[in-house]
Amino acid sequence: MKKLKWGFIGCGDVTETKSGPAFSMIPNSEVVAVMSRNADKAKDYARRHNIPHWYTDAQELIDDVDVNAIYIATPPSSHATFAVMAMQAGKPCYIEKPLAANYDECVRINRVSERTGVPCFVAYYRRELPYFKKVKELINGGAVGNVLNIQIRFACPPHEVDYNAPSKLPWRLQPDIAGGGYFYDLAAHQLDFLQQLFGIITEAKGMHANRRGIYDKVEDSVSACFLFENGLPGSGSWTFVSHPSAKEDRIYVIGDKGTLKFSTFTYEPILLLTTEGEKEIVIDPPAVVQLPLITKVAKTLLELDTCDCTSISATPTNWVMDRILDKF
């Protein structure tokens, strides 16, 4: 492949600033088509981003002879369908996380990728961000010594849209579309990155509840415990309807020589606490946060690099979340 010509299936908010611009910032990569079921939205997006073709049908975009790679930026329930369509057409995919709405659909994607030989990548972009690479460097360098325990602590107040009528709730609170609630959307990033640090999680259990009843189809609070393949235990607590005073976004890596604290979504300073005192490390994310990962994916497709953020590597995160939510 000499030049990547991307077709976007979906053109929601994530494509405006987090991901979309990156595809045209990379040498020998451009966006040539976009698809939305809403014709006005697709046409407007194409106009604003100087994209020559727009569609309202995903198959038509996939069949476009000018398109040779597909970015799937739709809610999780349609990821497997579009990925299979693209790979069967011989066109590699880059899919928004989580890989799919459940573990079984992840397995389906992997089987088709293996059968067709067409690669499939997933947007766990924190793997390539300098902030998280620094976290990995500190841990692998022994900054906290032997790691003893992992703790995820996440709490945030409800969003205004969470109070909408059931028929108007955001898609992230519609389990048939999202796979779960905010847990399935946000915890995916945390659990994926931790598995890049410590290996695959082989055991996971959880308890979940809807404590405030603001929305009634999915959990608003989750507690879990899990075990990595190396025997390291971890735990997590998530609540998406807390009082503002409880707001927190922290992961604690507790070792026998110190503790490392970092955030997943707010990029708060990384804190290293040892007997020598406290060290604060500030690393801001790039303006287009998915650019480092998309660059690596593009270079891989152009045979200039190797990206391991594949559908196979992303599947264990869905397995863990399904275990925690008792979806098996």
Short mmCIF file of C-alpha atoms in Angstrom, two decimals:
data_model
loop_
_atom_site.label_atom_id
_atom_site.label_comp_id
_atom_site.label_asym_id
_atom_site.label_seq_id
_atom_site.Cartn_x
_atom_site.Cartn_y
_atom_site.Cartn_z
CA MET A 1 0.00 0.00 0.00
CA LYS A 2 1.59 3.27 -1.14
CA LYS A 3 -1.01 5.69 0.17
CA LEU A 4 -3.79 5.36 2.71
CA LYS A 5 -7.18 6.63 1.64
CA TRP A 6 -9.48 6.48 4.63
CA GLY A 7 -13.23 6.20 4.73
CA PHE A 8 -14.96 7.17 7.98
CA ILE A 9 -18.03 5.21 9.08
CA GLY A 10 -19.50 7.65 11.59
CA CYS A 11 -18.68 11.31 12.08
CA GLY A 12 -19.61 12.10 15.68
CA ASP A 13 -17.87 14.31 18.22
CA VAL A 14 -14.84 12.04 18.68
CA THR A 15 -13.88 12.55 15.03
CA GLU A 16 -13.94 16.34 15.21
CA THR A 17 -10.88 16.89 17.39
CA LYS A 18 -9.68 13.67 19.06
CA SER A 19 -9.10 11.54 15.99
CA GLY A 20 -10.34 12.85 12.64
CA PRO A 21 -7.66 15.50 11.97
CA ALA A 22 -4.88 12.97 12.59
CA PHE A 23 -5.60 10.95 9.46
CA SER A 24 -4.62 13.89 7.26
CA MET A 25 -1.62 14.94 9.36
CA ILE A 26 0.34 11.81 8.47
CA PRO A 27 2.44 11.52 5.28
CA ASN A 28 0.76 9.40 2.58
CA SER A 29 -2.55 9.38 4.43
CA GLU A 30 -5.77 11.23 3.65
CA VAL A 31 -9.52 11.04 4.23
CA VAL A 32 -11.49 10.58 1.02
CA ALA A 33 -14.98 9.57 2.21
CA VAL A 34 -17.30 9.81 5.19
CA MET A 35 -20.59 8.13 6.03
CA SER A 36 -23.49 8.97 8.32
CA ARG A 37 -27.07 7.71 8.19
CA ASN A 38 -28.04 11.39 8.35
CA ALA A 39 -27.40 12.84 4.89
CA ASP A 40 -27.25 16.43 6.10
CA LYS A 41 -24.68 15.50 8.74
CA ALA A 42 -22.52 13.54 6.31
CA LYS A 43 -22.65 16.30 3.70
CA ASP A 44 -21.84 19.01 6.24
CA TYR A 45 -18.94 17.03 7.72
CA ALA A 46 -17.48 16.40 4.27
CA ARG A 47 -17.78 20.07 3.39
CA ARG A 48 -16.18 21.33 6.60
CA HIS A 49 -13.28 18.87 6.40
CA ASN A 50 -12.72 19.00 2.63
CA ILE A 51 -13.59 15.34 2.13
CA PRO A 52 -14.54 14.62 -1.50
CA HIS A 53 -17.16 11.88 -1.00
CA TRP A 54 -19.98 11.31 1.48
CA TYR A 55 -22.45 8.47 1.93
CA THR A 56 -25.48 7.42 3.97
CA ASP A 57 -24.82 3.71 3.46
CA ALA A 58 -21.79 1.98 4.99
CA GLN A 59 -21.56 -0.68 2.29
CA GLU A 60 -21.36 1.99 -0.40
CA LEU A 61 -18.46 3.66 1.41
CA ILE A 62 -16.67 0.33 1.84
CA ASP A 63 -17.19 -0.45 -1.86
CA ASP A 64 -15.75 2.92 -2.93
CA VAL A 65 -12.68 2.01 -5.01
CA ASP A 66 -10.86 5.11 -3.73
CA VAL A 67 -11.16 3.90 -0.12
CA ASN A 68 -8.55 1.38 1.05
CA ALA A 69 -8.81 1.68 4.86
CA ILE A 70 -11.78 2.13 7.19
CA TYR A 71 -12.16 4.09 10.43
CA ILE A 72 -15.20 2.87 12.40
CA ALA A 73 -16.36 5.67 14.71
CA THR A 74 -19.85 4.44 15.57
CA PRO A 75 -21.22 3.21 18.92
CA PRO A 76 -19.99 -0.28 19.94
CA SER A 77 -23.09 -2.25 18.94
CA SER A 78 -22.26 -1.78 15.24
CA HIS A 79 -18.49 -2.25 15.44
CA ALA A 80 -18.50 -5.97 14.66
CA THR A 81 -20.87 -5.61 11.71
CA PHE A 82 -18.90 -2.85 10.04
CA ALA A 83 -15.53 -4.44 10.82
CA VAL A 84 -16.58 -7.72 9.25
CA MET A 85 -17.94 -5.91 6.18
CA ALA A 86 -14.68 -4.00 5.77
CA MET A 87 -12.35 -6.95 6.30
CA GLN A 88 -14.34 -9.14 3.91
CA ALA A 89 -13.77 -6.40 1.35
CA GLY A 90 -10.04 -6.59 2.07
CA LYS A 91 -9.87 -3.21 3.80
CA PRO A 92 -8.10 -2.84 7.18
CA CYS A 93 -9.96 -1.22 10.09
CA TYR A 94 -9.26 1.20 12.89
CA ILE A 95 -12.10 0.91 15.40
CA GLU A 96 -13.10 3.17 18.28
CA LYS A 97 -12.91 1.53 21.69
CA PRO A 98 -14.18 -0.67 23.14
CA LEU A 99 -13.68 -3.14 20.33
CA ALA A 100 -17.30 -4.27 20.51
CA ALA A 101 -20.37 -4.31 22.74
CA ASN A 102 -19.41 -7.67 24.26
CA TYR A 103 -16.70 -10.30 24.32
CA ASP A 104 -18.41 -12.65 21.84
CA GLU A 105 -18.45 -9.94 19.16
CA CYS A 106 -14.74 -9.34 19.74
CA VAL A 107 -14.08 -13.02 19.07
CA ARG A 108 -16.10 -12.76 15.85
CA ILE A 109 -13.99 -9.80 14.67
CA ASN A 110 -10.78 -11.68 15.45
CA ARG A 111 -11.89 -14.77 13.56
CA VAL A 112 -12.68 -12.77 10.44
CA SER A 113 -9.39 -10.88 10.68
CA GLU A 114 -7.52 -14.16 10.97
CA ARG A 115 -9.44 -15.80 8.12
CA THR A 116 -9.09 -12.86 5.72
CA GLY A 117 -5.60 -11.82 6.78
CA VAL A 118 -6.85 -8.22 7.02
CA PRO A 119 -5.59 -6.32 10.11
CA CYS A 120 -7.87 -4.65 12.61
CA PHE A 121 -6.68 -2.00 15.07
CA VAL A 122 -8.44 -0.44 18.08
CA ALA A 123 -8.33 3.13 19.40
CA TYR A 124 -6.77 2.49 22.79
CA TYR A 125 -4.71 5.58 22.11
CA ARG A 126 -3.40 6.03 25.63
CA ARG A 127 -0.90 3.29 24.89
CA GLU A 128 1.03 5.74 22.68
CA LEU A 129 0.63 8.99 24.64
CA PRO A 130 3.77 10.40 26.33
CA TYR A 131 1.92 10.72 29.67
CA PHE A 132 1.22 6.99 29.86
CA LYS A 133 4.55 6.00 28.38
CA LYS A 134 6.14 7.87 31.29
CA VAL A 135 4.01 5.90 33.75
CA LYS A 136 5.17 2.67 32.13
CA GLU A 137 8.80 3.84 32.18
CA LEU A 138 8.65 4.62 35.90
CA ILE A 139 7.07 1.30 36.82
CA ASN A 140 9.36 -0.79 34.59
CA GLY A 141 12.33 1.17 35.93
CA GLY A 142 11.53 0.13 39.50
CA ALA A 143 10.44 3.54 40.76
CA VAL A 144 8.00 1.94 43.23
CA GLY A 145 9.87 -1.34 43.60
CA ASN A 146 7.95 -4.59 43.56
CA VAL A 147 4.34 -3.77 42.70
CA LEU A 148 1.98 -5.12 45.36
CA ASN A 149 -1.47 -3.80 44.51
CA ILE A 150 -3.40 -1.74 41.97
CA GLN A 151 -6.36 0.50 42.81
CA ILE A 152 -8.64 2.35 40.39
CA ARG A 153 -10.71 5.16 41.90
CA PHE A 154 -13.15 7.01 39.70
CA ALA A 155 -16.09 9.22 40.66
CA CYS A 156 -17.91 11.99 38.86
CA PRO A 157 -21.27 13.79 39.09
CA PRO A 158 -24.00 13.01 36.56
CA HIS A 159 -24.09 14.90 33.28
CA GLU A 160 -27.09 17.07 32.52
CA VAL A 161 -28.12 14.78 29.67
CA ASP A 162 -28.31 11.88 32.15
CA TYR A 163 -31.56 13.38 33.42
CA ASN A 164 -33.21 13.14 29.99
CA ALA A 165 -36.28 11.04 29.44
CA PRO A 166 -35.44 7.36 28.75
CA SER A 167 -36.07 7.78 25.03
CA LYS A 168 -33.59 10.67 24.87
CA LEU A 169 -30.74 9.34 26.98
CA PRO A 170 -27.24 9.53 25.45
CA TRP A 171 -26.23 6.35 23.62
CA ARG A 172 -23.65 5.57 26.32
CA LEU A 173 -26.55 4.89 28.69
CA GLN A 174 -28.35 2.59 26.27
CA PRO A 175 -26.94 -0.91 26.86
CA ASP A 176 -28.15 -2.30 23.53
CA ILE A 177 -25.98 0.29 21.80
CA ALA A 178 -23.07 0.82 24.22
CA GLY A 179 -22.71 -2.62 25.78
CA GLY A 180 -23.28 -1.11 29.24
CA GLY A 181 -23.30 2.32 30.82
CA TYR A 182 -20.48 4.77 31.44
CA PHE A 183 -18.48 1.95 33.00
CA TYR A 184 -18.27 0.13 29.67
CA ASP A 185 -17.21 3.34 27.94
CA LEU A 186 -14.66 4.72 30.42
CA ALA A 187 -13.27 1.75 32.35
CA ALA A 188 -12.18 0.26 29.03
CA HIS A 189 -9.30 2.75 28.82
CA GLN A 190 -8.19 2.07 32.38
CA LEU A 191 -8.32 -1.71 32.13
CA ASP A 192 -6.61 -1.78 28.75
CA PHE A 193 -3.69 0.35 29.92
CA LEU A 194 -3.23 -1.64 33.13
CA GLN A 195 -2.99 -4.81 31.09
CA GLN A 196 -0.26 -3.20 29.01
CA LEU A 197 1.63 -2.63 32.27
CA PHE A 198 1.07 -5.88 34.13
CA GLY A 199 -0.18 -8.48 31.67
CA ILE A 200 -3.57 -9.99 31.01
CA ILE A 201 -6.22 -10.08 33.74
CA THR A 202 -7.19 -13.72 34.20
CA GLU A 203 -9.77 -13.39 36.97
CA ALA A 204 -12.36 -10.65 37.51
CA LYS A 205 -15.44 -10.29 39.66
CA GLY A 206 -17.70 -7.35 40.28
CA MET A 207 -20.77 -5.92 41.91
CA HIS A 208 -22.85 -3.24 40.23
CA ALA A 209 -25.94 -1.26 41.13
CA ASN A 210 -28.13 1.62 40.13
CA ARG A 211 -28.09 3.65 43.34
CA ARG A 212 -29.65 6.95 42.32
CA GLY A 213 -32.14 5.86 39.70
CA ILE A 214 -31.46 8.83 37.44
CA TYR A 215 -31.46 6.37 34.54
CA ASP A 216 -32.85 2.90 34.93
CA LYS A 217 -31.31 0.52 32.38
CA VAL A 218 -27.65 0.43 33.40
CA GLU A 219 -25.41 0.55 36.44
CA ASP A 220 -24.33 3.87 37.92
CA SER A 221 -21.92 2.39 40.50
CA VAL A 222 -19.48 -0.50 40.15
CA SER A 223 -16.96 -2.21 42.42
CA ALA A 224 -14.60 -4.91 41.23
CA CYS A 225 -11.58 -7.00 42.05
CA PHE A 226 -9.28 -8.66 39.55
CA LEU A 227 -6.07 -10.66 39.27
CA PHE A 228 -3.36 -10.28 36.63
CA GLU A 229 -1.61 -13.28 35.08
CA ASN A 230 1.50 -12.59 37.20
CA GLY A 231 -0.50 -12.91 40.42
CA LEU A 232 -0.83 -9.16 41.06
CA PRO A 233 -4.20 -8.26 42.65
CA GLY A 234 -6.16 -5.14 41.85
CA SER A 235 -9.46 -3.46 42.58
CA GLY A 236 -11.59 -0.65 41.26
CA SER A 237 -14.51 1.52 42.24
CA TRP A 238 -16.52 3.64 39.82
CA THR A 239 -19.50 5.87 40.40
CA PHE A 240 -20.96 8.12 37.74
CA VAL A 241 -23.58 9.91 39.86
CA SER A 242 -21.56 11.15 42.83
CA HIS A 243 -21.63 14.47 44.65
CA PRO A 244 -19.00 16.85 43.19
CA SER A 245 -17.00 16.56 46.42
CA ALA A 246 -16.19 12.93 45.55
CA LYS A 247 -14.89 13.67 42.05
CA GLU A 248 -11.74 11.65 41.42
CA ASP A 249 -9.79 10.16 38.53
CA ARG A 250 -6.82 8.26 39.91
CA ILE A 251 -5.03 4.96 39.55
CA TYR A 252 -2.72 3.94 42.40
CA VAL A 253 0.23 1.62 41.80
CA ILE A 254 1.41 0.58 45.24
CA GLY A 255 4.86 -0.96 45.59
CA ASP A 256 7.26 -1.88 48.35
CA LYS A 257 9.41 1.20 47.64
CA GLY A 258 6.77 3.81 46.87
CA THR A 259 3.45 4.67 45.27
CA LEU A 260 2.65 6.04 41.84
CA LYS A 261 -0.55 8.01 41.24
CA PHE A 262 -1.83 9.01 37.80
CA SER A 263 -5.07 9.88 36.06
CA THR A 264 -6.70 8.41 32.98
CA PHE A 265 -8.85 11.24 31.66
CA THR A 266 -7.73 14.52 33.27
CA TYR A 267 -3.95 14.19 32.81
CA GLU A 268 -3.31 15.42 36.33
CA PRO A 269 0.38 15.46 37.23
CA ILE A 270 1.89 12.03 37.77
CA LEU A 271 2.84 11.74 41.44
CA LEU A 272 5.67 9.53 42.67
CA LEU A 273 5.85 9.13 46.44
CA THR A 274 8.92 7.47 47.98
CA THR A 275 11.04 7.81 51.11
CA GLU A 276 12.86 10.60 49.27
CA GLY A 277 9.66 12.65 49.12
CA GLU A 278 7.12 13.51 46.45
CA LYS A 279 7.94 14.07 42.79
CA GLU A 280 5.43 15.67 40.42
CA ILE A 281 5.66 15.08 36.67
CA VAL A 282 3.58 17.20 34.30
CA ILE A 283 2.99 15.92 30.75
CA ASP A 284 0.22 17.47 28.68
CA PRO A 285 -1.53 15.50 25.91
CA PRO A 286 -1.17 16.54 22.26
CA ALA A 287 -3.91 18.66 20.71
CA VAL A 288 -5.08 15.65 18.67
CA VAL A 289 -4.87 12.94 21.29
CA GLN A 290 -5.16 10.00 18.91
CA LEU A 291 -2.41 11.25 16.59
CA PRO A 292 0.44 9.13 18.07
CA LEU A 293 -1.54 5.88 17.78
CA ILE A 294 -3.05 6.67 14.38
CA THR A 295 0.44 7.51 13.13
CA LYS A 296 1.66 4.10 14.28
CA VAL A 297 -1.32 2.36 12.68
CA ALA A 298 -0.78 4.22 9.41
CA LYS A 299 2.93 3.44 9.34
CA THR A 300 2.12 -0.22 10.00
CA LEU A 301 -0.26 -0.32 7.03
CA LEU A 302 2.41 1.42 4.94
CA GLU A 303 4.90 -1.24 6.12
CA LEU A 304 7.06 1.27 7.99
CA ASP A 305 6.33 0.20 11.59
CA THR A 306 4.54 -2.41 13.69
CA CYS A 307 1.51 -1.55 15.84
CA ASP A 308 0.41 -4.04 18.48
CA CYS A 309 -2.86 -2.25 19.35
CA THR A 310 -4.81 -4.88 17.44
CA SER A 311 -8.26 -6.37 17.93
CA ILE A 312 -6.65 -9.42 19.53
CA SER A 313 -4.83 -7.29 22.10
CA ALA A 314 -8.04 -5.32 22.81
CA THR A 315 -10.27 -8.34 23.38
CA PRO A 316 -9.20 -9.12 27.00
CA THR A 317 -10.59 -5.75 28.12
CA ASN A 318 -14.07 -6.68 26.92
CA TRP A 319 -13.71 -10.04 28.67
CA VAL A 320 -12.85 -8.32 31.95
CA MET A 321 -15.70 -5.80 31.70
CA ASP A 322 -18.20 -8.53 30.84
CA ARG A 323 -17.03 -10.50 33.89
CA ILE A 324 -17.36 -7.49 36.17
CA LEU A 325 -20.87 -6.75 34.89
CA ASP A 326 -21.80 -10.46 35.01
CA LYS A 327 -22.68 -10.49 31.30
CA PHE A 328 -21.51 -14.09 30.74
#
